[in-house]
């Protein structure tokens, strides 16, 4: 973190600068993030229809799979639902990577100097 002599940032100022940079980054990549989330939800709704689950079970399965937690309490039986589960898993990996990249970018923001 670059500092000028005699200009120390407080923890509160650093936290504020981080969140400002994070929001700035999120506004740029919001179309990508929302697209990935919509793909995940769309696949989850398709699995809901294919597997004849309740909608809350299908959305739960979608986000547990997408966040790579994968408890295994719901497993698709049909081949098409399994393929959609793979799409959800890959979309979740992309989403996790995007969140990590945006956070690192916000941490490396050039706005750290007072």
PDB file of C-alpha atoms in Angstrom:
ATOM      1  CA  UNK A   1       0.000   0.000   0.000  1.00  0.00           C
ATOM      2  CA  UNK A   2       1.658   3.233  -1.111  1.00  0.00           C
ATOM      3  CA  UNK A   3       1.938   5.864   1.582  1.00  0.00           C
ATOM      4  CA  UNK A   4       3.200   9.391   1.611  1.00  0.00           C
ATOM      5  CA  UNK A   5       5.363  10.336   4.572  1.00  0.00           C
ATOM      6  CA  UNK A   6       3.131  11.604   7.367  1.00  0.00           C
ATOM      7  CA  UNK A   7      -0.099  10.327   5.747  1.00  0.00           C
ATOM      8  CA  UNK A   8      -1.158   7.181   7.545  1.00  0.00           C
ATOM      9  CA  UNK A   9      -4.567   5.724   6.682  1.00  0.00           C
ATOM     10  CA  UNK A  10      -6.767   4.537   9.503  1.00  0.00           C
ATOM     11  CA  UNK A  11      -8.445   1.151   9.352  1.00  0.00           C
ATOM     12  CA  UNK A  12     -11.751   2.885   8.803  1.00  0.00           C
ATOM     13  CA  UNK A  13     -10.391   4.848   5.816  1.00  0.00           C
ATOM     14  CA  UNK A  14      -8.858   1.705   4.304  1.00  0.00           C
ATOM     15  CA  UNK A  15     -12.122  -0.188   4.726  1.00  0.00           C
ATOM     16  CA  UNK A  16     -14.065   2.633   3.096  1.00  0.00           C
ATOM     17  CA  UNK A  17     -11.631   2.818   0.169  1.00  0.00           C
ATOM     18  CA  UNK A  18     -11.865  -0.945  -0.284  1.00  0.00           C
ATOM     19  CA  UNK A  19     -15.667  -0.928  -0.409  1.00  0.00           C
ATOM     20  CA  UNK A  20     -15.715   2.057  -2.780  1.00  0.00           C
ATOM     21  CA  UNK A  21     -13.336   0.220  -5.116  1.00  0.00           C
ATOM     22  CA  UNK A  22     -15.369  -2.998  -4.749  1.00  0.00           C
ATOM     23  CA  UNK A  23     -18.632  -1.282  -5.688  1.00  0.00           C
ATOM     24  CA  UNK A  24     -16.902   0.398  -8.625  1.00  0.00           C
ATOM     25  CA  UNK A  25     -15.692  -3.001  -9.876  1.00  0.00           C
ATOM     26  CA  UNK A  26     -19.076  -4.651  -9.331  1.00  0.00           C
ATOM     27  CA  UNK A  27     -20.806  -1.985 -11.407  1.00  0.00           C
ATOM     28  CA  UNK A  28     -18.487  -2.805 -14.292  1.00  0.00           C
ATOM     29  CA  UNK A  29     -18.953  -6.573 -14.201  1.00  0.00           C
ATOM     30  CA  UNK A  30     -22.593  -6.631 -13.060  1.00  0.00           C
ATOM     31  CA  UNK A  31     -23.896  -7.766 -16.496  1.00  0.00           C
ATOM     32  CA  UNK A  32     -21.565 -10.767 -16.398  1.00  0.00           C
ATOM     33  CA  UNK A  33     -22.443 -11.712 -12.814  1.00  0.00           C
ATOM     34  CA  UNK A  34     -26.168 -11.370 -13.427  1.00  0.00           C
ATOM     35  CA  UNK A  35     -25.872 -13.439 -16.610  1.00  0.00           C
ATOM     36  CA  UNK A  36     -24.085 -16.249 -14.775  1.00  0.00           C
ATOM     37  CA  UNK A  37     -26.663 -16.200 -11.968  1.00  0.00           C
ATOM     38  CA  UNK A  38     -29.512 -16.238 -14.503  1.00  0.00           C
ATOM     39  CA  UNK A  39     -27.957 -19.247 -16.248  1.00  0.00           C
ATOM     40  CA  UNK A  40     -27.757 -21.032 -12.908  1.00  0.00           C
ATOM     41  CA  UNK A  41     -31.353 -20.214 -12.003  1.00  0.00           C
ATOM     42  CA  UNK A  42     -32.595 -21.139 -15.478  1.00  0.00           C
ATOM     43  CA  UNK A  43     -30.888 -24.525 -15.281  1.00  0.00           C
ATOM     44  CA  UNK A  44     -32.300 -25.013 -11.784  1.00  0.00           C
ATOM     45  CA  UNK A  45     -35.820 -24.290 -13.010  1.00  0.00           C
ATOM     46  CA  UNK A  46     -35.340 -26.730 -15.886  1.00  0.00           C
ATOM     47  CA  UNK A  47     -34.197 -29.372 -13.381  1.00  0.00           C
ATOM     48  CA  UNK A  48     -37.282 -28.574 -11.304  1.00  0.00           C
ATOM     49  CA  UNK A  49     -39.479 -29.496 -14.267  1.00  0.00           C
ATOM     50  CA  UNK A  50     -37.458 -32.543 -15.298  1.00  0.00           C
ATOM     51  CA  UNK A  51     -37.063 -34.081 -11.837  1.00  0.00           C
ATOM     52  CA  UNK A  52     -40.524 -33.073 -10.562  1.00  0.00           C
ATOM     53  CA  UNK A  53     -39.057 -31.544  -7.407  1.00  0.00           C
ATOM     54  CA  UNK A  54     -40.573 -28.694  -5.437  1.00  0.00           C
ATOM     55  CA  UNK A  55     -39.272 -25.335  -6.630  1.00  0.00           C
ATOM     56  CA  UNK A  56     -37.524 -24.601  -3.335  1.00  0.00           C
ATOM     57  CA  UNK A  57     -35.718 -27.952  -3.569  1.00  0.00           C
ATOM     58  CA  UNK A  58     -34.591 -27.191  -7.111  1.00  0.00           C
ATOM     59  CA  UNK A  59     -33.282 -23.731  -6.215  1.00  0.00           C
ATOM     60  CA  UNK A  60     -31.600 -25.125  -3.110  1.00  0.00           C
ATOM     61  CA  UNK A  61     -29.961 -27.802  -5.272  1.00  0.00           C
ATOM     62  CA  UNK A  62     -28.912 -25.116  -7.776  1.00  0.00           C
ATOM     63  CA  UNK A  63     -27.082 -22.941  -5.286  1.00  0.00           C
ATOM     64  CA  UNK A  64     -25.597 -25.805  -3.283  1.00  0.00           C
ATOM     65  CA  UNK A  65     -24.224 -27.219  -6.540  1.00  0.00           C
ATOM     66  CA  UNK A  66     -23.208 -23.815  -7.916  1.00  0.00           C
ATOM     67  CA  UNK A  67     -21.323 -22.883  -4.782  1.00  0.00           C
ATOM     68  CA  UNK A  68     -19.572 -26.285  -5.036  1.00  0.00           C
ATOM     69  CA  UNK A  69     -20.814 -27.341  -1.611  1.00  0.00           C
ATOM     70  CA  UNK A  70     -22.756 -30.313  -2.968  1.00  0.00           C
ATOM     71  CA  UNK A  71     -24.370 -31.883   0.090  1.00  0.00           C
ATOM     72  CA  UNK A  72     -25.839 -34.702  -1.997  1.00  0.00           C
ATOM     73  CA  UNK A  73     -29.254 -34.701  -0.367  1.00  0.00           C
ATOM     74  CA  UNK A  74     -30.780 -34.020  -3.807  1.00  0.00           C
ATOM     75  CA  UNK A  75     -29.399 -35.806  -6.852  1.00  0.00           C
ATOM     76  CA  UNK A  76     -30.827 -35.660 -10.353  1.00  0.00           C
ATOM     77  CA  UNK A  77     -31.835 -38.998 -11.864  1.00  0.00           C
ATOM     78  CA  UNK A  78     -32.420 -37.994 -15.513  1.00  0.00           C
ATOM     79  CA  UNK A  79     -29.482 -37.580 -17.894  1.00  0.00           C
ATOM     80  CA  UNK A  80     -30.647 -34.151 -19.060  1.00  0.00           C
ATOM     81  CA  UNK A  81     -30.877 -32.925 -15.463  1.00  0.00           C
ATOM     82  CA  UNK A  82     -27.380 -34.247 -14.790  1.00  0.00           C
ATOM     83  CA  UNK A  83     -26.031 -32.336 -17.789  1.00  0.00           C
ATOM     84  CA  UNK A  84     -27.744 -29.188 -16.516  1.00  0.00           C
ATOM     85  CA  UNK A  85     -26.116 -29.852 -13.136  1.00  0.00           C
ATOM     86  CA  UNK A  86     -22.741 -29.749 -14.840  1.00  0.00           C
ATOM     87  CA  UNK A  87     -23.636 -26.384 -16.363  1.00  0.00           C
ATOM     88  CA  UNK A  88     -24.624 -25.135 -12.895  1.00  0.00           C
ATOM     89  CA  UNK A  89     -21.326 -26.381 -11.458  1.00  0.00           C
ATOM     90  CA  UNK A  90     -19.214 -24.690 -14.132  1.00  0.00           C
ATOM     91  CA  UNK A  91     -21.233 -21.471 -13.784  1.00  0.00           C
ATOM     92  CA  UNK A  92     -20.625 -21.587 -10.034  1.00  0.00           C
ATOM     93  CA  UNK A  93     -16.893 -21.944 -10.575  1.00  0.00           C
ATOM     94  CA  UNK A  94     -16.959 -18.934 -12.931  1.00  0.00           C
ATOM     95  CA  UNK A  95     -18.980 -16.941 -10.399  1.00  0.00           C
ATOM     96  CA  UNK A  96     -16.542 -17.786  -7.604  1.00  0.00           C
ATOM     97  CA  UNK A  97     -13.612 -16.767  -9.800  1.00  0.00           C
ATOM     98  CA  UNK A  98     -15.268 -13.467 -10.697  1.00  0.00           C
ATOM     99  CA  UNK A  99     -15.946 -12.651  -7.040  1.00  0.00           C
ATOM    100  CA  UNK A 100     -12.345 -13.476  -6.118  1.00  0.00           C
ATOM    101  CA  UNK A 101     -10.938 -11.422  -9.005  1.00  0.00           C
ATOM    102  CA  UNK A 102     -13.088  -8.396  -8.198  1.00  0.00           C
ATOM    103  CA  UNK A 103     -12.102  -8.560  -4.541  1.00  0.00           C
ATOM    104  CA  UNK A 104      -8.393  -8.728  -5.385  1.00  0.00           C
ATOM    105  CA  UNK A 105      -8.793  -5.865  -7.857  1.00  0.00           C
ATOM    106  CA  UNK A 106     -10.495  -3.773  -5.154  1.00  0.00           C
ATOM    107  CA  UNK A 107      -7.668  -4.576  -2.727  1.00  0.00           C
ATOM    108  CA  UNK A 108      -5.122  -3.419  -5.302  1.00  0.00           C
ATOM    109  CA  UNK A 109      -6.939  -0.185  -6.077  1.00  0.00           C
ATOM    110  CA  UNK A 110      -4.796   2.853  -6.714  1.00  0.00           C
ATOM    111  CA  UNK A 111      -7.014   4.984  -4.464  1.00  0.00           C
ATOM    112  CA  UNK A 112      -5.164   4.010  -1.294  1.00  0.00           C
ATOM    113  CA  UNK A 113      -3.258   7.293  -1.095  1.00  0.00           C
ATOM    114  CA  UNK A 114      -4.981  10.056   0.883  1.00  0.00           C
TER     115      UNK A 114
END
